[in-house]
Short mmCIF file of C-alpha atoms in Angstrom, two decimals:
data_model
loop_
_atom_site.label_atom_id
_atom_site.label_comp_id
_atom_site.label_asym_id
_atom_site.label_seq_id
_atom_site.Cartn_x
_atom_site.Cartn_y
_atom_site.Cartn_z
CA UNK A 1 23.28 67.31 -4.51
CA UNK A 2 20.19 68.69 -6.09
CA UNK A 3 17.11 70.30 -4.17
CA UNK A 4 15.34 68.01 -2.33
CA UNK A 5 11.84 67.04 -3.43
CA UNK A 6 8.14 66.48 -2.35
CA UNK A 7 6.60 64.74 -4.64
CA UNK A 8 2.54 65.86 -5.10
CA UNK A 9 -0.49 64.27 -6.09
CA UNK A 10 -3.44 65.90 -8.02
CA UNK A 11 -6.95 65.09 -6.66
CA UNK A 12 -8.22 61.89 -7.23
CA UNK A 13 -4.66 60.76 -8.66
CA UNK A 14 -2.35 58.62 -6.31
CA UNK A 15 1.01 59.06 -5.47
CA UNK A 16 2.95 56.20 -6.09
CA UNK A 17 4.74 54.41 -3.33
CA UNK A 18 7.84 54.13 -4.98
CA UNK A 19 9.03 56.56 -7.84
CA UNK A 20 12.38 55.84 -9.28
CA UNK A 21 13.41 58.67 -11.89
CA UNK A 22 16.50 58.60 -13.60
CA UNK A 23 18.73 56.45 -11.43
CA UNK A 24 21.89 55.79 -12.26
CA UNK A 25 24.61 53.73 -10.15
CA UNK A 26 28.15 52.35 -10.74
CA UNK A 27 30.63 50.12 -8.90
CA UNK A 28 33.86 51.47 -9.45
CA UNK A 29 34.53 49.21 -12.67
CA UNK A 30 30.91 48.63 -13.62
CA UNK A 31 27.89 51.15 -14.53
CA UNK A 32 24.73 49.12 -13.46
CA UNK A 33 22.11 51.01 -13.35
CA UNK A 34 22.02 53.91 -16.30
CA UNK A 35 18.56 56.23 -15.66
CA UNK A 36 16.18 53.66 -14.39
CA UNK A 37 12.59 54.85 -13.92
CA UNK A 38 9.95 52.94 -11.92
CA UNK A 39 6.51 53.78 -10.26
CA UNK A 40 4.69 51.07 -8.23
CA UNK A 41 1.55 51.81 -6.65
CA UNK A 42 -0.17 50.77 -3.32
CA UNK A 43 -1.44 46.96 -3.62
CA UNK A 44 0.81 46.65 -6.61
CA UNK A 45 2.83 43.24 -7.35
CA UNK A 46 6.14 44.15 -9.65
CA UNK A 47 8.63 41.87 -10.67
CA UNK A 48 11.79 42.83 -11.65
CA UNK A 49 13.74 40.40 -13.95
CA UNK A 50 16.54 40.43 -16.34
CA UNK A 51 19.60 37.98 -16.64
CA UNK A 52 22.72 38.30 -14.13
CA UNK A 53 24.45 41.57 -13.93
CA UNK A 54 21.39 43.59 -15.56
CA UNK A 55 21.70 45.87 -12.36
CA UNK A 56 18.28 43.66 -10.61
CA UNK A 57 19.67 43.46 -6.77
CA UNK A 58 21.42 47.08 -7.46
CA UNK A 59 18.05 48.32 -8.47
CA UNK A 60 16.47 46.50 -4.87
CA UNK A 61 19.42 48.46 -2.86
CA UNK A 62 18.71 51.55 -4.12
CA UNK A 63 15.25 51.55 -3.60
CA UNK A 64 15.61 50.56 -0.29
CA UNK A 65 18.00 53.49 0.39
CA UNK A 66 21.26 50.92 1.10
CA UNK A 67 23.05 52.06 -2.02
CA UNK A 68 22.91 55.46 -2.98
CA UNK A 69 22.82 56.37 -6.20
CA UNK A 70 24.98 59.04 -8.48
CA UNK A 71 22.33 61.08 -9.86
CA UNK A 72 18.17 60.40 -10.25
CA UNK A 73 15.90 60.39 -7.57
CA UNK A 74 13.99 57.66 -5.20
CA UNK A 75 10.75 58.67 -3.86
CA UNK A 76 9.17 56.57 -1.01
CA UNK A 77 5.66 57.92 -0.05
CA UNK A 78 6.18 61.01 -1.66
CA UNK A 79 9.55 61.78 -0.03
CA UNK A 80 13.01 62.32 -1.93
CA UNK A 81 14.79 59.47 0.23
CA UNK A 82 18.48 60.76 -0.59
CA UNK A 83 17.64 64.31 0.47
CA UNK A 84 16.61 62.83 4.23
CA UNK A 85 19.26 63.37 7.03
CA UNK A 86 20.81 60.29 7.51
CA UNK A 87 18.34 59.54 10.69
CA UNK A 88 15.43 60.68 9.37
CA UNK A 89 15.93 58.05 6.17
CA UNK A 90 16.86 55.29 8.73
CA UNK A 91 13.18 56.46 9.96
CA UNK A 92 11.61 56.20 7.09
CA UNK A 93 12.85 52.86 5.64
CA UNK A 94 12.19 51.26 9.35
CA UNK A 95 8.49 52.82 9.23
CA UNK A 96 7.71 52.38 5.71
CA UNK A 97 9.95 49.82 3.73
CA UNK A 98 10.06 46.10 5.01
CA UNK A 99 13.11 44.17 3.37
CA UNK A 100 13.49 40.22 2.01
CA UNK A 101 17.16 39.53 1.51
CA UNK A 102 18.54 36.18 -0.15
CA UNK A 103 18.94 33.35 2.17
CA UNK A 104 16.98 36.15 5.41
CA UNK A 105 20.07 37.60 6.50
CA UNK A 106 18.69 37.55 9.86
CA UNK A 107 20.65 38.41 13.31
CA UNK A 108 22.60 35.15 14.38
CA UNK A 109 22.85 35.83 18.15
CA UNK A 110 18.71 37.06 18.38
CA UNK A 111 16.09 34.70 18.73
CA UNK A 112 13.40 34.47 16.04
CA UNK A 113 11.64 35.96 17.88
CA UNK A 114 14.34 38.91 18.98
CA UNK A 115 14.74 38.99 15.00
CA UNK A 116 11.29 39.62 14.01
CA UNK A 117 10.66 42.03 16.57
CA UNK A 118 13.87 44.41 16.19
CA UNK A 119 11.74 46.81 13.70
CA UNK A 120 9.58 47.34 16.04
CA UNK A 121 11.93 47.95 19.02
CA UNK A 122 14.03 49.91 16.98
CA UNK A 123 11.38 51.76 16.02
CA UNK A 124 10.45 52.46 19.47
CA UNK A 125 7.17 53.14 19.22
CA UNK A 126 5.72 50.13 21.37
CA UNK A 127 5.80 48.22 24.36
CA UNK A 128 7.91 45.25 24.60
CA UNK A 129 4.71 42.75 25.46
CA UNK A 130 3.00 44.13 22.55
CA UNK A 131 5.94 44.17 19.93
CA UNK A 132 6.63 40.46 20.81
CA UNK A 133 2.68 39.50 20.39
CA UNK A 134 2.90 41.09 16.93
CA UNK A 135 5.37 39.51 16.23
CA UNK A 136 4.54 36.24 17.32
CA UNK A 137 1.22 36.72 15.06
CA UNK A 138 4.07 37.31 12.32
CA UNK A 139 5.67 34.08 12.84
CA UNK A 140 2.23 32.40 12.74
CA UNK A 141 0.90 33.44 9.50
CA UNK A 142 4.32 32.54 8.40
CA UNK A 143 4.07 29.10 9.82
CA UNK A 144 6.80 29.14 11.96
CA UNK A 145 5.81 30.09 15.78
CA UNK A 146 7.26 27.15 16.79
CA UNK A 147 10.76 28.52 15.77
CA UNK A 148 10.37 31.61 18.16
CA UNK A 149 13.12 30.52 20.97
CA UNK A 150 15.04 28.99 17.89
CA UNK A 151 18.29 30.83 16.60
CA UNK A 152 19.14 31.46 13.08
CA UNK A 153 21.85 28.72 13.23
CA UNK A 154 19.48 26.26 14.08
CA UNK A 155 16.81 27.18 11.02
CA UNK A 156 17.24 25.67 7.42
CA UNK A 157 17.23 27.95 4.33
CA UNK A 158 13.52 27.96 3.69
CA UNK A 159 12.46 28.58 7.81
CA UNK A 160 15.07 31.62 7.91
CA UNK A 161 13.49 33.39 4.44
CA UNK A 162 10.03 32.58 6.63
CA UNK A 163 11.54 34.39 9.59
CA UNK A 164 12.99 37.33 7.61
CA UNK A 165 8.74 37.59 5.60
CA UNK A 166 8.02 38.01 9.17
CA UNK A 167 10.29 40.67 10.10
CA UNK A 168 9.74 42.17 6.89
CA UNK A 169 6.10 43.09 7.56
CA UNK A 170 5.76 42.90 11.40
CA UNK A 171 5.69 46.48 11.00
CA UNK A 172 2.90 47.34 8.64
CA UNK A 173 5.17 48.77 5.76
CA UNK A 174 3.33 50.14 2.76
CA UNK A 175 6.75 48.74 0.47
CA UNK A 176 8.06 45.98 0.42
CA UNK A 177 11.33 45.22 -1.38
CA UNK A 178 12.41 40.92 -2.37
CA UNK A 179 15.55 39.86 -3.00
CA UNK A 180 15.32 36.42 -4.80
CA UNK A 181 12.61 35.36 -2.01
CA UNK A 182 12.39 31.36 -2.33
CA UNK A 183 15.82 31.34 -3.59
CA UNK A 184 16.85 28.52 -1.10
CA UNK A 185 13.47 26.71 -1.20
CA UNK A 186 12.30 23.80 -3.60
CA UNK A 187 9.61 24.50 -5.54
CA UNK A 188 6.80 23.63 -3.32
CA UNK A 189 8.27 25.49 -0.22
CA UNK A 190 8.69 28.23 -3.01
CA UNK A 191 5.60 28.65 -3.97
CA UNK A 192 4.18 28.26 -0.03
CA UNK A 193 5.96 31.18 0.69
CA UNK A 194 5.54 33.31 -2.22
CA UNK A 195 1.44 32.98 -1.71
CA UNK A 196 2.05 34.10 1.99
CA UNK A 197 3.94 36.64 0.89
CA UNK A 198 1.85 38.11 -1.99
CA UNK A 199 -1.18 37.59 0.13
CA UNK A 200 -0.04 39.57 2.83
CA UNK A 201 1.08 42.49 0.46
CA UNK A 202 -2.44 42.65 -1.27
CA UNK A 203 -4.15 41.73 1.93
CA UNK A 204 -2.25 45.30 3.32
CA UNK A 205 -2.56 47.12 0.25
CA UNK A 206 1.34 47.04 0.01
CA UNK A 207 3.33 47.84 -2.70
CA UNK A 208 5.71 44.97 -3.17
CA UNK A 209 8.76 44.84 -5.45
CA UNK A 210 10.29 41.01 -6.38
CA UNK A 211 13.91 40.64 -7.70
CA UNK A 212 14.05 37.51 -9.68
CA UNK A 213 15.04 35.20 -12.32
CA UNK A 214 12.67 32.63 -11.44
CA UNK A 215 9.85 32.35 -14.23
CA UNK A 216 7.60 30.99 -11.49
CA UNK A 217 7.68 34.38 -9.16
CA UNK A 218 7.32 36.73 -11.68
CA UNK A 219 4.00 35.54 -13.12
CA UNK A 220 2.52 35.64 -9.70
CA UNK A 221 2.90 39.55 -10.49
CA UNK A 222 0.92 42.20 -11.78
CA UNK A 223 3.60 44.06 -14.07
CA UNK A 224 6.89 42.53 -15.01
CA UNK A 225 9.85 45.07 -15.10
CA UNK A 226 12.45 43.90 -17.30
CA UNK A 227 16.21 45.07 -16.93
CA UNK A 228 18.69 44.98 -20.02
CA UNK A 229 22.17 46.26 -19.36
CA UNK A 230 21.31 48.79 -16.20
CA UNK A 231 18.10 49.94 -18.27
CA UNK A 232 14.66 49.13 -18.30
CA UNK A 233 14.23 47.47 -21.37
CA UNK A 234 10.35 46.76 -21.37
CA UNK A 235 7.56 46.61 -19.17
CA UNK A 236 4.29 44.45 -19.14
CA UNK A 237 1.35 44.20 -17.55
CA UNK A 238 0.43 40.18 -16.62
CA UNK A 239 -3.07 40.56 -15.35
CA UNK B 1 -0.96 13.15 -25.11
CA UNK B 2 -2.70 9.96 -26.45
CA UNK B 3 -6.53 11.02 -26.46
CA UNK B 4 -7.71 8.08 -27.00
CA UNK B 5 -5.58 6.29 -24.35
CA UNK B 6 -6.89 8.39 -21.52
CA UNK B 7 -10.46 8.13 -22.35
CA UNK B 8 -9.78 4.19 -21.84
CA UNK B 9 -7.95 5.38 -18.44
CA UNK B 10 -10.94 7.22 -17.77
CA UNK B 11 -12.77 3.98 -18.63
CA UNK B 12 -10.53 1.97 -15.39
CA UNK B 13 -13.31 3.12 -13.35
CA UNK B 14 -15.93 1.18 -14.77
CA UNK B 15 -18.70 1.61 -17.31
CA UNK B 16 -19.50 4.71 -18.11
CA UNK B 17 -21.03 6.76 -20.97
CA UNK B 18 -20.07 9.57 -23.27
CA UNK B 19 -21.37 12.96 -21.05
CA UNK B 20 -19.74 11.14 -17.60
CA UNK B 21 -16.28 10.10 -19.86
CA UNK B 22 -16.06 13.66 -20.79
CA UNK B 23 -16.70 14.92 -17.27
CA UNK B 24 -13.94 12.66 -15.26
CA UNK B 25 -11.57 13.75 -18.52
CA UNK B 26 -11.60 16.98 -17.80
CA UNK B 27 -11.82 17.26 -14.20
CA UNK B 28 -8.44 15.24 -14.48
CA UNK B 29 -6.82 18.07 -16.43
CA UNK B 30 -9.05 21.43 -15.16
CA UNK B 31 -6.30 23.62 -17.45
CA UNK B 32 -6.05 21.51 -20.34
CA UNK B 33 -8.51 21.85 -23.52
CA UNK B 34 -12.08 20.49 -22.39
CA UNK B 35 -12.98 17.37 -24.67
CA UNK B 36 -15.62 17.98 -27.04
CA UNK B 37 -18.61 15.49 -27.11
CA UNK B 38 -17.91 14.80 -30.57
CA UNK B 39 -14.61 13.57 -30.02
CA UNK B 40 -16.07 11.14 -26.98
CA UNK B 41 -18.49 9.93 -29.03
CA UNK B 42 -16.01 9.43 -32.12
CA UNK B 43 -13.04 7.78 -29.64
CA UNK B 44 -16.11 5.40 -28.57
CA UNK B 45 -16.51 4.57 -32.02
CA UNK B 46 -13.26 3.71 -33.34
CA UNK B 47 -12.40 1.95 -29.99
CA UNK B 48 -15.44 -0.36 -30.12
CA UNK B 49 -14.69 -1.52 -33.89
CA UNK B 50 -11.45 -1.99 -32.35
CA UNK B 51 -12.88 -4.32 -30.02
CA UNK B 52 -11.49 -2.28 -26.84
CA UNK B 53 -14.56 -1.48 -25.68
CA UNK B 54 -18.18 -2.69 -25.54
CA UNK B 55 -21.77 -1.50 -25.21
CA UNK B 56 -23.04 -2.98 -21.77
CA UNK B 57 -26.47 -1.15 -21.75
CA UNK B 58 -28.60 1.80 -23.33
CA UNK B 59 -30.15 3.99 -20.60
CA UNK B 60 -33.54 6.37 -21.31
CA UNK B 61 -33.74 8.14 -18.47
CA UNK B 62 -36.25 11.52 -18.36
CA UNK B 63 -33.20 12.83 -20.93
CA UNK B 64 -31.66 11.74 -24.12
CA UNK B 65 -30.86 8.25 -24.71
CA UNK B 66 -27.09 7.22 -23.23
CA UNK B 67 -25.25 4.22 -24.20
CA UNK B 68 -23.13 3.15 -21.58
CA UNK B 69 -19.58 1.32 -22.71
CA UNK B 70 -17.32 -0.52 -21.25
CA UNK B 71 -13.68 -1.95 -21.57
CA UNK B 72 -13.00 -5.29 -22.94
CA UNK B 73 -10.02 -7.15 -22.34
CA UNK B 74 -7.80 -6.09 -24.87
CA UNK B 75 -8.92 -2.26 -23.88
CA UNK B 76 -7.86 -3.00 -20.57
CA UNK B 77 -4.64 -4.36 -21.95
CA UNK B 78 -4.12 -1.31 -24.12
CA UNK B 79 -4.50 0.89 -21.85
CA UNK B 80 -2.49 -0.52 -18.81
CA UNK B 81 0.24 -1.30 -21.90
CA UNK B 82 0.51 2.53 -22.52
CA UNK B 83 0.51 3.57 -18.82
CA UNK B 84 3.34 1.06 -18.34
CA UNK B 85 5.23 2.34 -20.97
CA UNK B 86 7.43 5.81 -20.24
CA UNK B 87 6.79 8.05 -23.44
CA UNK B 88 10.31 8.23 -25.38
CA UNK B 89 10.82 10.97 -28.01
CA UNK B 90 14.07 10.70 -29.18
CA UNK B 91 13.95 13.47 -31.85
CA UNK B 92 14.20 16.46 -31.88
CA UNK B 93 10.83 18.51 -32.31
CA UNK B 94 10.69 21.63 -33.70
CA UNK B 95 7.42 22.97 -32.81
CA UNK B 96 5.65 26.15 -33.69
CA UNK B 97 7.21 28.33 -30.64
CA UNK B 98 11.17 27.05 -32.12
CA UNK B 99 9.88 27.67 -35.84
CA UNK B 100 8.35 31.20 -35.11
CA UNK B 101 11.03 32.40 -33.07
CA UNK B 102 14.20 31.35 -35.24
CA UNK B 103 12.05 32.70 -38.72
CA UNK B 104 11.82 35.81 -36.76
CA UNK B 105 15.59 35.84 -35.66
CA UNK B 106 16.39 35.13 -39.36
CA UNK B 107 13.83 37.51 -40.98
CA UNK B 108 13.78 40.83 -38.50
CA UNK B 109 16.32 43.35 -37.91
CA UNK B 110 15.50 43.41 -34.37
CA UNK B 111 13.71 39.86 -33.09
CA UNK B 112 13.71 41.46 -29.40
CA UNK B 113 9.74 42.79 -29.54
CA UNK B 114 8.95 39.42 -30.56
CA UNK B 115 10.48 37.75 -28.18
CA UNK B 116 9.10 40.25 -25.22
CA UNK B 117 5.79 39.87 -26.53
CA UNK B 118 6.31 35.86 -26.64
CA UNK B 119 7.55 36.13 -23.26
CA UNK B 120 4.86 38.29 -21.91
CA UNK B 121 2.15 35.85 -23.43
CA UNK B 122 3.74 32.55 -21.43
CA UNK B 123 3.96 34.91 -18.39
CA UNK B 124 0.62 36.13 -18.93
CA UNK B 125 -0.34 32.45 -19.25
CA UNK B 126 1.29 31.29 -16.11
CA UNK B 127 -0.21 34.03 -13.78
CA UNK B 128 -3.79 33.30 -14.61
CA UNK B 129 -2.82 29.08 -14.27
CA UNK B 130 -1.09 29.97 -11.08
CA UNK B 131 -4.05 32.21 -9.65
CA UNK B 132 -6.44 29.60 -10.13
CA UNK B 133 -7.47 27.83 -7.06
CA UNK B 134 -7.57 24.22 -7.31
CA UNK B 135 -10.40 21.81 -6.49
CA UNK B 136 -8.13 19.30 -4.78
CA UNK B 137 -4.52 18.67 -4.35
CA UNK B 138 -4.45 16.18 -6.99
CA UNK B 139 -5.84 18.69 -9.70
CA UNK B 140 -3.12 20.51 -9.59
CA UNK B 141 -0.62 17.41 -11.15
CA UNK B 142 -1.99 18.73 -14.99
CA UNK B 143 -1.59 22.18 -14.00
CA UNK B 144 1.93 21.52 -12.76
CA UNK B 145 2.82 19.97 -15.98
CA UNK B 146 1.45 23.13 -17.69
CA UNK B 147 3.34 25.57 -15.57
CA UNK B 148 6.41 23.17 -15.90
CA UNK B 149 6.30 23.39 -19.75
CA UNK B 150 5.87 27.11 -19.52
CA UNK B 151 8.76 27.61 -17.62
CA UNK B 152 11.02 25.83 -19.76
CA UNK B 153 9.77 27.74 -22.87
CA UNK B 154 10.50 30.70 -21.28
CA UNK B 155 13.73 29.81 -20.14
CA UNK B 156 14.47 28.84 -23.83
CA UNK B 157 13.39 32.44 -24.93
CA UNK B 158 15.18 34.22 -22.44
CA UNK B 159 18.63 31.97 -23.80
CA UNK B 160 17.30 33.10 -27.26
CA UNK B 161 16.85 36.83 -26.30
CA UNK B 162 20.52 36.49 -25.06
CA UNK B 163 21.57 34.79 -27.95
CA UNK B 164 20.16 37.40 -29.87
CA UNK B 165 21.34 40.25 -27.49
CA UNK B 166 25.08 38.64 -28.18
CA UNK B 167 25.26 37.74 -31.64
CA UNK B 168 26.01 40.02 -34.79
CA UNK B 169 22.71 39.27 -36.87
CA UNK B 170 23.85 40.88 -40.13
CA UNK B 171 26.38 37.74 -39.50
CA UNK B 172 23.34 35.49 -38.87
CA UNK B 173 21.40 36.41 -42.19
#
């Protein structure tokens, strides 16, 4: 493994949330991602888009540190992610990186509640009573408090990607990574959620990062990131 | 859409005159192309020799003089004909977007640039619709129809940049 790295900024210059430089990745009969680079700054909206197989999701699991990848590096707030003890990564991510998995991928035997307030618990750094009213004011701005007892059984498609919006920013993160976000939600609930969503990022000055091949999702961002065969084959700025 | 047709919709309200015909117009479609006076006051025109609508009184307020219309019968028929009537196009139409793209597939070594830019423009064009906020739920029905049509375009140039992505063009030429 290389030397780890500490990424710097100049005065007056940011640095970005997430840096991406060089990644590569490969299943064992598949290269799909071949030296990906990607910056996205605080309060930034990026959609990344590209037809099936164009390494999209791979590129989401790396950046959120659940793949690993061969060679490059992945910078979240200035720190070299793969160079992290294992524990100290598992910090990071839980501190700094909230996470929107298709269809919300949420704990079946927690509450909604339990589900959305895990970050925090796992995190450790509150009280119970405290966790549970933040994330209770999660579940609100979501629109779903009155799921809290619920289980994740008992929630349709579009109330369980709600739930797992919730848990994905109960803890303040400053990135946040979306996996085909109203992928189980008509067009309406879609869109619902993808406002709360982007609101909340800009609202927080988050850096938010949208998988998707849904023409609809990626116009609500600021820079469209296109993927081509594991490579970035353009970018564009929408606003 | 049939211009004339929805400024006699417009006209199902009651009697109105040019500047309010205009205003109702494009309130109803807020991301559409705003109708100019002069094509109110032309539509007015051919649809009174037409006998679909009439002129019911001449107002002088403190401003200009305004010459309020009104349907007649056979406007009203028109009118309630063509919003009865679902709009059937059973050709094929190659528009600008289809004849651009394929004389750039058939003309350039490498279409791709094109087709991002294209892309980007529609993209570009559905961000600002979508960031709009809407003056009432209903306003949003044009938009919708808009964003709809946009999406499909795109979807047709993202099958075309994979088309192109696949095929041998020295084969296509």
């Amino acid at each position: 493994m290389s030397e780890p790295t500490e990424q710097t900024a100049m005065p007056g210059e940011s640095v970005a949330v997430l840096s991406m430089r060089d990644v590569q990745f490969a299943y064992p009969r598949t290269a799909a991602l071949r030296g990906v680079n990607l910056d996205v700054a605080a309060g930034e909206v990026v959609a990344v888009t590209g037809r099936s197989g164009s390494g999209k999701s791979t590129l989401l699991h790396v950046a959120a540190g659940l793949l690993r990848p061969a060679s490059g590096t992945v910078h979240v707030l200035g720190q070299e992610v793969g160079a992290l003890p294992d524990a100290a990564a598992s910090s990071l991510r839980r501190k700094h990186v909230g996470l929107v998995l298709q269809h919300g991928l949420l704990v079946p035997e927690l509450s909604v509640l339990a589900n959305v307030t895990l970050p925090l618990v796992l995190e450790g750094t509150q009280q119970r009573a405290s966790a549970q009213a933040l994330a209770h004011d999660w579940l609100t701005r979501l629109e779903v408090a009155d799921l809290a007892t619920a289980f994740p059984g008992e929630l349709s498609g579009g109330q369980s990607q709600r739930v797992a919006v919730a848990r994905a920013l109960v803890a303040g993160p400053a990135l946040v990574l979306a996996d085909e976000p109203t992928g189980s939600l008509d067009s309406v609930g879609g869109e619902r959620l993808l406002d709360l969503l982007v609101s909340a990022c800009r609202a927080g000055n988050r850096a938010l990062v949208v998988v998707t091949h849904d023409n609809r999702v990626a116009a609500v961002a600021d820079r469209e990131v296109r993927l081509l065969d594991g490579t970035v084959e353009y970018e564009a700025v929408l606003t | 859409m049939g211009a004339t047709e929805v400024v006699l919709a417009v006209m199902l309200g009651g009697p109105q005159h040019g500047y309010e015909i205009k205003r109702v117009h494009d309130e109803w479609f807020p991301s559409g192309k705003p109708l100019a006076y002069g094509q109110v006051y032309a539509t007015l025109s051919r649809l009174e020799k037409d006998e679909c609508v009439e002129v019911v009184e001449t107002k002088v307020d403190a401003g200009p003089e305004r010459t309020v219309y009104a349907l007649t019968d056979r406007g009203r028929q028109r009118v309630e004909h063509w919003l009865s009537e679902p709009l059937v196009d059973g050709a094929v139409s190659v528009g600008e977007l289809v004849r651009k793209t394929v004389a750039a597939v058939r003309t350039s070594s490498d279409p791709r640039p094109m087709l991002a830019r294209q892309r980007t423009a529609f993209l570009r064009q559905m961000h600002d619709l979508q960031q709009a906020t809407a003056a009432d739920p209903l306003s949003v029905l044009a938009r919708d129809h808009v964003l709809a049509h946009l999406d499909a375009d795109l979807r047709w140039l993202d099958r075309a940049l994979e088309r192109v992505a696949d095929v041998n063009l020295e084969a296509a030429r």
